XYZ file of N, CA and C in Angstrom:
840
model
N 115.475 154.662 120.032
C 116.341 154.808 118.864
C 115.615 155.590 117.788
N 116.325 156.556 117.177
C 115.719 157.379 116.157
C 115.475 156.574 114.884
N 114.461 157.039 114.125
C 114.109 156.362 112.875
C 115.295 156.342 111.912
N 116.028 157.490 111.841
C 117.186 157.570 110.930
C 118.232 156.532 111.299
N 118.452 156.358 112.593
C 119.436 155.371 113.066
C 119.016 153.960 112.670
N 117.702 153.666 112.812
C 117.186 152.334 112.448
C 117.401 152.060 110.966
N 117.156 153.064 110.139
C 117.314 152.888 108.694
C 118.761 152.603 108.347
N 119.677 153.335 108.968
C 121.109 153.153 108.709
C 121.538 151.738 109.098
N 121.120 151.292 110.303
C 121.473 149.945 110.762
C 120.898 148.887 109.817
N 119.664 149.118 109.369
C 119.029 148.169 108.446
C 119.786 148.074 107.140
N 120.226 149.213 106.607
C 120.965 149.207 105.353
C 122.303 148.494 105.504
N 122.950 148.709 106.636
C 124.224 148.035 106.892
C 124.021 146.523 106.949
N 122.955 146.096 107.621
C 122.665 144.662 107.756
C 122.397 144.024 106.402
N 121.566 144.682 105.590
C 121.239 144.158 104.258
C 122.483 144.061 103.394
N 123.325 145.117 103.424
C 124.533 145.109 102.608
C 125.472 143.997 103.037
N 125.458 143.657 104.322
C 126.303 142.583 104.835
C 125.791 141.215 104.377
N 124.458 141.062 104.318
C 123.867 139.768 103.983
C 123.776 139.501 102.491
N 123.807 140.562 101.679
C 123.620 140.377 100.235
C 124.568 139.359 99.609
N 125.866 139.381 99.912
C 126.754 138.388 99.288
C 126.320 136.957 99.596
N 125.842 136.731 100.859
C 125.428 135.377 101.245
C 124.132 134.977 100.570
N 123.211 135.940 100.444
C 121.946 135.658 99.739
C 122.239 135.341 98.290
N 123.130 136.121 97.679
C 123.490 135.885 96.286
C 124.134 134.533 96.101
N 124.985 134.126 97.060
C 125.648 132.827 96.988
C 124.627 131.699 97.060
N 123.637 131.847 97.929
C 122.618 130.803 98.083
C 121.798 130.652 96.818
N 121.422 131.796 96.198
C 120.664 131.736 94.939
C 121.487 131.065 93.860
N 122.768 131.410 93.781
C 123.636 130.824 92.766
C 123.800 129.332 92.996
N 123.924 128.945 94.264
C 124.143 127.544 94.587
C 122.959 126.686 94.195
N 121.749 127.171 94.430
C 120.559 126.363 94.163
C 120.199 126.342 92.694
N 120.701 127.313 91.912
C 120.391 127.324 90.487
C 121.509 126.695 89.664
N 122.618 126.335 90.268
C 123.711 125.705 89.553
C 123.285 124.333 89.045
N 123.708 123.985 87.832
C 123.361 122.685 87.272
C 124.049 121.570 88.057
N 123.300 120.518 88.329
C 123.839 119.374 89.052
C 123.987 118.224 88.066
N 125.220 117.751 87.893
C 125.498 116.658 86.984
C 125.890 115.418 87.784
N 125.347 114.271 87.373
C 125.701 113.000 87.990
C 126.391 112.144 86.940
N 127.565 111.671 87.263
C 128.419 110.997 86.301
C 128.195 109.482 86.354
N 127.656 108.920 85.269
C 127.361 107.486 85.222
C 128.621 106.640 85.069
N 129.742 107.262 84.728
C 130.974 106.502 84.537
C 131.722 106.243 85.834
N 131.294 106.863 86.929
C 131.908 106.605 88.231
C 131.301 105.310 88.779
N 132.109 104.255 88.852
C 131.590 102.935 89.187
C 132.048 102.497 90.580
N 131.275 101.594 91.151
C 131.629 100.979 92.429
C 131.204 99.517 92.373
N 131.653 98.739 93.340
C 131.367 97.309 93.341
C 130.802 96.881 94.683
N 129.874 95.932 94.619
C 129.274 95.373 95.834
C 129.298 93.855 95.707
N 129.681 93.168 96.783
C 129.757 91.711 96.746
C 128.913 91.103 97.871
N 128.290 89.985 97.552
C 127.509 89.241 98.542
C 127.678 87.750 98.269
N 127.628 86.965 99.318
C 127.785 85.520 99.140
C 126.604 84.918 98.401
N 125.410 85.388 98.735
C 124.204 84.881 98.082
C 123.055 85.847 98.326
N 121.986 85.676 97.548
C 120.770 86.480 97.720
C 119.588 85.618 97.319
N 118.525 85.720 98.092
C 117.329 84.933 97.791
C 116.326 85.714 96.939
N 116.582 87.037 96.801
C 115.695 87.875 95.989
C 116.451 89.122 95.556
N 115.909 89.803 94.542
C 116.511 91.038 94.061
C 115.428 92.058 93.789
N 115.660 93.310 94.176
C 114.668 94.370 93.970
C 115.369 95.647 93.543
N 114.949 96.192 92.398
C 115.453 97.477 91.919
C 114.343 98.504 92.065
N 114.511 99.432 92.997
C 113.488 100.439 93.283
C 113.755 101.769 92.564
N 114.907 101.893 91.927
C 115.297 103.165 91.313
C 114.414 103.485 90.115
N 113.880 104.713 90.075
C 113.045 105.177 88.970
C 113.604 106.511 88.468
N 113.897 106.551 87.168
C 114.430 107.777 86.561
C 113.579 108.183 85.355
N 112.279 108.061 85.466
C 111.387 108.302 84.323
C 111.441 109.752 83.832
N 111.872 110.699 84.687
C 111.983 112.095 84.258
C 113.289 112.370 83.522
N 114.280 111.507 83.694
C 115.595 111.735 83.086
C 115.917 110.753 81.959
N 115.392 109.528 82.030
C 115.797 108.483 81.097
C 114.591 107.760 80.513
N 114.769 107.215 79.311
C 113.804 106.270 78.770
C 114.040 104.909 79.410
N 113.065 104.015 79.269
C 113.202 102.706 79.927
C 114.396 101.912 79.403
N 114.779 102.123 78.125
C 115.908 101.372 77.590
C 117.253 101.987 77.969
N 117.231 103.120 78.657
C 118.478 103.765 79.072
C 118.887 103.396 80.497
N 117.976 102.769 81.229
C 118.332 102.253 82.559
C 118.170 100.741 82.528
N 119.256 100.021 82.715
C 119.239 98.573 82.577
C 119.824 97.876 83.803
N 119.185 96.779 84.148
C 119.754 95.849 85.116
C 120.094 94.589 84.332
N 121.377 94.276 84.244
C 121.841 93.171 83.415
C 122.271 92.000 84.293
N 121.643 90.841 84.083
C 122.008 89.624 84.806
C 122.942 88.802 83.930
N 124.166 88.582 84.422
C 125.191 87.899 83.643
C 125.603 86.619 84.358
N 125.342 85.436 83.763
C 125.769 84.193 84.403
C 127.283 84.038 84.354
N 127.872 83.755 85.497
C 129.318 83.567 85.582
C 129.584 82.561 86.708
N 129.858 81.338 86.315
C 130.048 80.281 87.309
C 131.422 80.328 87.966
N 132.263 81.250 87.520
C 133.588 81.392 88.134
C 133.566 82.402 89.281
N 132.523 83.225 89.318
C 132.457 84.244 90.359
C 131.968 83.600 91.657
N 132.561 84.010 92.761
C 132.141 83.486 94.056
C 131.032 84.335 94.634
N 129.794 83.843 94.606
C 128.668 84.616 95.119
C 128.120 85.558 94.063
N 127.800 86.790 94.484
C 127.193 87.783 93.600
C 128.063 89.039 93.594
N 128.356 89.537 92.395
C 129.157 90.751 92.260
C 128.354 91.772 91.454
N 128.158 92.946 92.029
C 127.380 94.005 91.379
C 128.308 95.164 91.031
N 128.328 95.547 89.767
C 129.062 96.723 89.316
C 128.028 97.793 88.978
N 128.105 98.959 89.612
C 127.026 99.940 89.482
C 127.553 101.369 89.456
N 126.753 102.304 88.887
C 127.134 103.724 88.859
C 126.936 104.354 90.236
N 128.018 104.672 90.903
C 127.975 105.055 92.314
C 127.284 106.386 92.579
N 127.231 107.283 91.586
C 126.574 108.573 91.808
C 125.068 108.494 91.569
N 124.591 107.326 91.124
C 123.176 107.189 90.792
C 122.432 106.191 91.657
N 123.082 105.115 92.027
C 122.392 104.100 92.822
C 123.248 103.642 93.994
N 122.573 103.085 94.979
C 123.222 102.430 96.101
C 122.779 100.972 96.112
N 123.681 100.074 96.425
C 123.382 98.644 96.454
C 123.612 98.130 97.872
N 122.669 97.332 98.343
C 122.787 96.786 99.700
C 122.129 95.411 99.744
N 122.368 94.712 100.820
C 121.731 93.407 101.047
C 121.002 93.485 102.379
N 119.688 93.270 102.344
C 118.876 93.338 103.551
C 117.966 92.121 103.634
N 118.160 91.320 104.656
C 117.355 90.116 104.876
C 117.332 89.206 103.659
N 118.493 89.108 103.013
C 118.627 88.228 101.867
C 118.190 88.826 100.550
N 117.737 90.088 100.556
C 117.262 90.742 99.340
C 118.322 91.727 98.853
N 118.793 91.529 97.627
C 119.728 92.467 97.012
C 118.931 93.677 96.539
N 119.213 94.854 97.117
C 118.409 96.040 96.851
C 119.208 97.093 96.089
N 118.542 97.661 95.059
C 119.126 98.737 94.270
C 118.231 99.958 94.441
N 118.787 101.012 95.020
C 118.016 102.225 95.306
C 118.728 103.454 94.764
N 117.972 104.545 94.642
C 118.602 105.826 94.346
C 119.503 106.231 95.513
N 120.522 107.024 95.211
C 121.401 107.492 96.269
C 120.678 108.497 97.165
N 121.216 108.668 98.358
C 120.637 109.651 99.294
C 120.731 111.062 98.712
N 121.793 111.324 97.958
C 121.951 112.658 97.361
C 120.830 112.928 96.352
N 120.501 111.942 95.522
C 119.427 112.130 94.545
C 118.094 112.335 95.250
N 117.849 111.568 96.283
C 116.599 111.724 97.031
C 116.491 113.126 97.631
N 117.633 113.667 98.071
C 117.643 115.015 98.644
C 117.399 116.057 97.560
N 118.009 115.860 96.388
C 117.787 116.781 95.271
C 116.315 116.802 94.870
N 115.716 115.624 94.768
C 114.311 115.534 94.370
C 113.396 116.114 95.440
N 113.756 115.909 96.690
C 112.972 116.454 97.792
C 112.930 117.979 97.724
N 114.044 118.589 97.301
C 114.140 120.045 97.220
C 113.839 120.581 95.815
N 113.301 119.697 94.955
C 112.915 120.078 93.582
C 114.087 120.673 92.802
N 115.266 120.105 92.983
C 116.457 120.545 92.255
C 116.699 119.597 91.090
N 116.777 120.152 89.891
C 116.985 119.335 88.696
C 118.407 118.787 88.667
N 118.550 117.581 88.130
C 119.879 117.011 87.946
C 119.939 116.326 86.592
N 121.157 116.180 86.071
C 121.367 115.627 84.742
C 122.272 114.413 84.839
N 121.872 113.339 84.172
C 122.647 112.109 84.158
C 123.478 112.095 82.890
N 124.790 111.995 83.041
C 125.667 112.055 81.874
C 126.984 111.383 82.211
N 127.872 111.315 81.232
C 129.250 110.927 81.471
C 130.081 112.189 81.294
N 130.609 112.676 82.384
C 131.252 113.987 82.390
C 132.662 113.905 81.806
N 132.960 114.821 80.890
C 134.300 114.952 80.324
C 135.116 115.813 81.283
N 136.123 115.204 81.882
C 136.916 115.923 82.889
C 137.676 117.108 82.310
N 137.788 117.163 80.965
C 138.517 118.258 80.333
C 137.647 119.485 80.112
N 136.318 119.349 80.360
C 135.417 120.462 80.114
C 134.740 120.915 81.407
N 134.332 122.163 81.395
C 133.555 122.709 82.494
C 132.109 122.246 82.335
N 131.562 121.433 83.268
C 130.209 120.916 83.115
C 129.140 121.988 83.129
N 129.498 123.227 83.545
C 128.508 124.304 83.601
C 128.518 125.182 82.345
N 129.321 124.789 81.338
C 129.322 125.539 80.093
C 128.013 125.323 79.349
N 127.683 126.256 78.477
C 126.416 126.193 77.751
C 126.328 124.984 76.833
N 127.468 124.482 76.337
C 127.451 123.365 75.406
C 127.619 122.027 76.126
N 127.294 121.992 77.408
C 127.410 120.743 78.163
C 126.360 119.752 77.691
N 126.405 118.536 78.230
C 125.640 117.429 77.634
C 124.397 117.054 78.423
N 123.765 118.024 79.099
C 122.583 117.654 79.879
C 121.417 117.191 79.012
N 121.404 117.585 77.729
C 120.315 117.183 76.852
C 120.562 115.836 76.192
N 121.707 115.220 76.463
C 122.021 113.920 75.880
C 122.346 112.949 77.015
N 121.318 112.439 77.704
C 121.569 111.550 78.839
C 122.228 110.261 78.393
N 123.088 109.734 79.235
C 123.807 108.517 78.907
C 123.025 107.299 79.375
N 123.459 106.127 78.960
C 122.852 104.896 79.449
C 123.371 104.598 80.848
N 122.494 104.084 81.666
C 122.836 103.726 83.040
C 122.627 102.226 83.193
N 123.701 101.495 83.506
C 123.610 100.045 83.577
C 124.156 99.534 84.901
N 123.392 98.627 85.510
C 123.829 97.898 86.699
C 124.125 96.469 86.260
N 125.374 96.044 86.410
C 125.777 94.699 86.008
C 125.776 93.789 87.234
N 125.069 92.681 87.126
C 125.024 91.715 88.229
C 125.541 90.377 87.732
N 126.711 89.984 88.222
C 127.272 88.682 87.885
C 126.966 87.703 89.017
N 126.511 86.515 88.626
C 126.169 85.498 89.617
C 126.228 84.132 88.956
N 126.377 83.066 89.739
C 126.334 81.722 89.149
C 125.020 81.482 88.414
N 125.081 80.678 87.364
C 123.895 80.407 86.552
C 122.737 79.912 87.417
N 123.013 79.050 88.362
C 121.971 78.499 89.229
C 121.273 79.606 90.017
N 122.039 80.584 90.498
C 121.458 81.684 91.270
C 120.515 82.518 90.402
N 120.937 82.822 89.176
C 120.097 83.622 88.277
C 118.818 82.864 87.926
N 118.934 81.581 87.650
C 117.756 80.780 87.321
C 116.783 80.731 88.497
N 117.324 80.650 89.705
C 116.471 80.627 90.903
C 115.716 81.945 91.059
N 116.407 83.067 90.835
C 115.762 84.379 90.935
C 114.647 84.524 89.898
N 114.906 84.078 88.670
C 113.929 84.228 87.599
C 112.758 83.261 87.734
N 112.980 82.150 88.426
C 111.933 81.129 88.531
C 110.808 81.524 89.473
N 111.084 82.486 90.356
C 110.095 82.884 91.357
C 109.715 84.349 91.130
N 108.458 84.598 90.755
C 108.000 85.961 90.493
C 108.200 86.884 91.692
N 108.079 86.338 92.888
C 108.214 87.146 94.096
C 109.674 87.417 94.444
N 110.585 86.717 93.774
C 112.002 86.865 94.097
C 112.671 87.946 93.261
N 111.912 88.528 92.333
C 112.510 89.539 91.465
C 111.539 90.694 91.287
N 112.020 91.917 91.526
C 111.188 93.106 91.355
C 112.013 94.200 90.704
N 111.392 94.896 89.739
C 112.057 96.011 89.074
C 111.019 97.077 88.788
N 111.214 98.267 89.336
C 110.205 99.321 89.235
C 110.270 100.081 87.923
N 111.424 100.059 87.268
C 111.613 100.888 86.074
C 112.795 100.373 85.277
N 112.711 100.507 83.954
C 113.860 100.216 83.119
C 113.724 98.948 82.305
N 114.887 98.397 81.938
C 114.965 97.192 81.111
C 115.729 96.103 81.843
N 115.131 94.926 81.904
C 115.830 93.756 82.421
C 116.561 93.116 81.250
N 117.868 92.970 81.370
C 118.718 92.468 80.295
C 119.250 91.094 80.692
N 118.771 90.047 79.984
C 119.211 88.678 80.252
C 120.132 88.225 79.131
N 121.269 87.623 79.502
C 122.257 87.236 78.496
C 122.794 85.835 78.751
N 123.028 85.106 77.648
C 123.754 83.834 77.682
C 123.132 82.830 78.652
N 121.809 82.717 78.582
C 121.104 81.789 79.459
C 120.463 80.666 78.652
N 120.522 79.462 79.190
C 119.845 78.301 78.621
C 118.782 77.891 79.641
N 117.509 78.184 79.315
C 116.437 78.027 80.291
C 115.388 77.031 79.815
N 114.898 76.241 80.743
C 113.769 75.362 80.458
C 112.493 76.194 80.356
N 112.319 77.109 81.292
C 111.152 77.995 81.288
C 111.565 79.407 81.689
N 110.820 80.371 81.168
C 110.984 81.773 81.567
C 109.595 82.387 81.652
N 109.269 82.923 82.814
C 107.954 83.538 83.033
C 108.176 84.938 83.593
N 107.962 85.949 82.761
C 108.156 87.340 83.163
C 106.796 88.033 83.163
N 106.371 88.463 84.342
C 105.088 89.158 84.496
C 105.361 90.504 85.177
N 106.086 91.369 84.493
C 106.486 92.662 85.048
C 106.234 93.758 84.028
N 105.926 94.947 84.497
C 105.715 96.085 83.608
C 107.054 96.786 83.341
N 107.947 96.047 82.679
C 109.273 96.562 82.352
C 109.641 96.086 80.951
N 110.599 96.749 80.334
C 111.113 96.253 79.065
C 112.041 95.076 79.333
N 112.152 94.193 78.318
C 112.935 92.968 78.478
C 113.831 92.775 77.267
N 115.090 92.445 77.515
C 116.036 92.168 76.442
C 116.610 90.770 76.639
N 116.532 89.952 75.594
C 117.091 88.597 75.616
C 118.197 88.522 74.579
N 119.413 88.270 75.027
C 120.556 88.208 74.117
C 121.266 86.869 74.279
N 121.378 86.158 73.164
C 122.061 84.861 73.120
C 121.473 83.887 74.137
N 120.155 83.840 74.179
C 119.466 82.938 75.096
C 118.797 81.793 74.326
N 118.695 80.644 74.973
C 117.941 79.512 74.447
C 116.897 79.141 75.485
N 115.625 79.187 75.084
C 114.532 78.986 76.035
C 113.537 77.998 75.445
N 113.150 77.015 76.238
C 112.188 76.018 75.756
C 110.770 76.576 75.776
N 110.350 77.103 76.912
C 108.992 77.641 77.047
C 109.062 79.000 77.746
N 108.495 80.019 77.115
C 108.524 81.364 77.693
C 107.130 81.972 77.684
N 106.781 82.612 78.797
C 105.558 83.417 78.892
C 105.985 84.818 79.279
N 105.662 85.782 78.419
C 106.121 87.153 78.642
C 104.925 88.092 78.621
N 104.740 88.771 79.746
C 103.634 89.716 79.914
C 104.218 90.979 80.542
N 104.674 91.889 79.692
C 105.407 93.062 80.171
C 104.627 94.357 79.968
N 103.316 94.253 79.725
C 102.523 95.458 79.532
C 102.920 96.170 78.252
N 102.706 97.478 78.171
C 103.019 98.237 76.947
C 104.502 98.594 76.856
N 105.345 97.574 76.919
C 106.785 97.790 76.916
C 107.420 97.082 75.722
N 108.749 97.119 75.625
C 109.480 96.584 74.479
C 110.185 95.286 74.837
N 110.001 94.270 73.995
C 110.756 93.027 74.077
C 111.777 93.032 72.947
N 113.062 92.905 73.294
C 114.130 92.862 72.303
C 114.802 91.493 72.354
N 115.016 90.889 71.184
C 115.685 89.587 71.128
C 116.851 89.662 70.157
N 117.959 89.007 70.528
C 119.150 88.978 69.678
C 119.810 87.613 69.818
N 119.971 86.931 68.687
C 120.564 85.590 68.684
C 119.939 84.719 69.770
N 118.627 84.763 69.819
C 117.856 84.035 70.839
C 116.875 83.099 70.153
N 116.794 81.875 70.665
C 115.881 80.874 70.133
C 114.915 80.446 71.232
N 113.625 80.484 70.894
C 112.573 80.100 71.834
C 111.679 79.077 71.139
N 111.448 77.955 71.793
C 110.590 76.934 71.179
C 109.123 77.362 71.230
N 108.634 77.659 72.416
C 107.244 78.093 72.588
C 107.216 79.419 73.334
N 106.646 80.431 72.690
C 106.536 81.749 73.318
C 105.081 82.188 73.369
N 104.606 82.492 74.567
C 103.302 83.133 74.747
C 103.561 84.585 75.113
N 103.134 85.481 74.234
C 103.394 86.907 74.422
C 102.071 87.660 74.540
N 101.904 88.385 75.646
C 100.722 89.212 75.855
C 100.988 90.596 75.278
N 100.032 91.120 74.529
C 100.161 92.485 74.025
C 99.083 93.361 74.655
N 99.512 94.542 75.106
C 98.601 95.472 75.772
C 98.910 96.888 75.322
N 97.941 97.758 75.493
C 98.126 99.167 75.139
C 97.753 100.034 76.326
N 98.484 101.142 76.460
C 98.159 102.129 77.490
C 98.419 103.503 76.905
N 97.374 104.329 76.871
C 97.492 105.655 76.274
C 97.968 105.513 74.829
N 99.121 106.087 74.485
C 99.592 106.053 73.101
C 100.666 104.993 72.869
N 100.965 104.157 73.874
C 102.006 103.147 73.708
C 101.420 101.752 73.861
N 102.102 100.778 73.271
C 101.633 99.396 73.338
C 102.823 98.445 73.311
N 102.565 97.186 73.596
C 103.611 96.174 73.558
C 104.235 96.124 72.172
N 105.555 96.043 72.114
C 106.244 95.932 70.829
C 107.398 94.948 70.959
N 107.841 94.424 69.816
C 108.946 93.467 69.816
C 109.930 93.826 68.724
N 111.197 93.756 69.050
C 112.276 94.029 68.103
C 113.083 92.742 67.944
N 112.795 91.996 66.860
C 113.485 90.730 66.616
C 114.756 91.012 65.835
N 115.872 91.044 66.533
C 117.142 91.366 65.888
C 117.796 90.102 65.339
N 118.975 90.253 64.808
C 119.697 89.163 64.146
C 119.693 87.870 64.975
N 119.408 86.744 64.294
C 119.513 85.434 64.935
C 118.344 85.062 65.816
N 117.231 85.793 65.730
C 116.050 85.466 66.536
C 115.198 84.435 65.811
N 114.773 83.401 66.552
C 113.822 82.441 65.969
C 112.920 81.885 67.063
N 111.603 81.977 66.828
C 110.587 81.428 67.726
C 109.809 80.383 66.940
N 109.830 79.149 67.415
C 109.157 78.074 66.683
C 107.635 78.239 66.714
N 107.077 78.408 67.918
C 105.627 78.580 68.062
C 105.363 79.848 68.871
N 104.657 80.798 68.262
C 104.275 82.031 68.958
C 102.767 82.054 69.157
N 102.354 82.268 70.396
C 100.947 82.488 70.713
C 100.820 83.923 71.209
N 100.067 84.730 70.467
C 99.825 86.117 70.867
C 98.521 86.187 71.656
N 98.613 86.547 72.914
C 97.425 86.854 73.715
C 97.198 88.353 73.524
N 96.457 88.691 72.480
C 96.505 90.046 71.953
C 95.366 90.938 72.445
N 95.763 92.108 72.938
C 94.807 93.167 73.274
C 95.212 94.475 72.623
N 96.225 94.425 71.736
C 96.681 95.635 71.047
C 97.363 95.234 69.749
N 97.532 96.213 68.867
C 98.217 95.973 67.598
C 99.690 95.660 67.850
N 100.275 94.918 66.888
C 101.703 94.626 66.999
C 102.270 94.356 65.611
N 103.554 94.655 65.435
C 104.265 94.405 64.183
C 105.283 93.292 64.423
N 105.269 92.265 63.550
C 106.160 91.119 63.696
C 107.034 90.965 62.458
N 108.243 90.466 62.682
C 109.127 90.092 61.582
C 108.812 88.640 61.213
N 108.201 88.425 60.063
C 107.691 87.108 59.687
C 108.764 86.020 59.706
N 109.985 86.360 59.297
C 111.038 85.348 59.206
C 111.506 84.841 60.573
N 111.106 85.513 61.647
C 111.550 85.109 62.982
C 110.659 84.043 63.611
N 109.590 83.643 62.896
C 108.616 82.726 63.498
C 108.321 81.543 62.594
N 108.140 80.381 63.253
C 107.722 79.197 62.522
C 106.214 79.127 62.396
N 105.517 79.342 63.504
C 104.050 79.320 63.544
C 103.571 80.465 64.424
N 102.474 81.095 64.003
C 101.904 82.212 64.762
C 100.418 81.960 64.991
N 99.998 82.061 66.237
C 98.585 81.923 66.591
C 98.157 83.156 67.368
N 97.016 83.718 67.016
C 96.513 84.913 67.684
C 95.269 84.559 68.487
N 95.303 84.875 69.769
C 94.146 84.684 70.650
C 93.776 86.043 71.236
N 92.653 86.603 70.758
C 92.227 87.913 71.252
C 91.734 87.790 72.695
N 92.067 88.783 73.509
C 91.636 88.757 74.902
C 90.705 89.924 75.231
N 90.206 90.601 74.172
C 89.131 91.571 74.369
C 88.290 91.610 73.097
N 87.269 92.453 73.077
C 86.346 92.475 71.939
C 86.716 93.505 70.877
N 87.723 94.292 71.124
C 88.114 95.345 70.179
C 88.885 94.750 68.996
N 88.638 95.251 67.771
C 89.420 94.790 66.621
C 90.875 95.236 66.752
N 91.787 94.461 66.187
C 93.197 94.815 66.260
C 93.896 94.411 64.971
N 95.116 94.895 64.803
C 95.886 94.626 63.592
C 97.200 93.940 63.947
N 97.490 92.859 63.220
C 98.775 92.181 63.322
C 99.486 92.392 61.991
N 100.605 93.085 62.012
C 101.335 93.387 60.784
C 102.547 92.462 60.674
N 102.680 91.781 59.522
C 103.823 90.900 59.279
C 104.747 91.555 58.273
N 105.955 91.839 58.696
C 106.964 92.412 57.810
C 107.940 91.333 57.340
N 108.627 91.638 56.258
C 109.731 90.811 55.784
C 109.305 89.383 55.424
N 108.202 89.234 54.726
C 107.771 87.911 54.241
C 108.627 87.557 53.018
N 109.408 86.484 53.100
C 110.365 86.140 52.048
C 110.022 84.832 51.332
N 108.943 84.167 51.746
C 108.565 82.898 51.126
C 107.063 82.733 51.207
N 106.534 81.709 50.539
C 105.098 81.459 50.580
C 104.645 81.230 52.021
N 103.494 81.776 52.357
C 102.997 81.651 53.723
C 101.487 81.528 53.710
N 100.934 80.675 54.579
C 99.490 80.561 54.769
C 99.122 81.458 55.937
N 98.353 82.497 55.656
C 98.042 83.480 56.696
C 96.728 83.185 57.403
N 95.906 82.311 56.845
C 94.661 81.993 57.529
C 94.187 80.615 57.138
């Protein structure tokens, strides 16, 4: 075959393939949006443990991904309401498992960026003014009988969460022992004795009363344990097992004791002092 003939055939081949090559480039660079408002439900009769393996640290802050345990004695078994485009829920050997979807795993495997949002069906998600820079909150709601939730929380090995915030609501507990590197939210809870060791994460309380609270404070890099005592929070006795600085709302505590667990100096800041107080 002559050289001129080869060149002509080559040009014809390239011109034929160009539209497909262009389509592939366009397809892989197109923005991928995952809609948190698309919900699904999963039901199970019972579970002896729960594990959330989903991690979205590149897309969300820890307070934007929540697993919420809601006591409901009217529900038969366990009912999970979850964002179907973000997580998959299954039951394996008695363990309720929350994982990323296969689609997300494939996107991450191919280094394709994706955005978590609530998509407005009236707008083109690929427009320049789309909402990829404003990620939405992602929440997994788990309804179960009060006894089931208490059983899960009572055993450290029965509960695992790799990322996010554990949200506990409307619970009356004799004891609560959380030893996880996750943020924790307590809303409308009454607890007799609590030990909370969540590393350099955030503890949020709202309309929650705790008789005895032992709180460990730790620091990692530029972040440290913090607490946000919102409306209606009251802790009768607080013991700080302190390894980092912390700011406390003075009116939320009856008694405060600090026990240092390292040799480094630290600062305890008391805000909102509204009455006479003995500080030492």
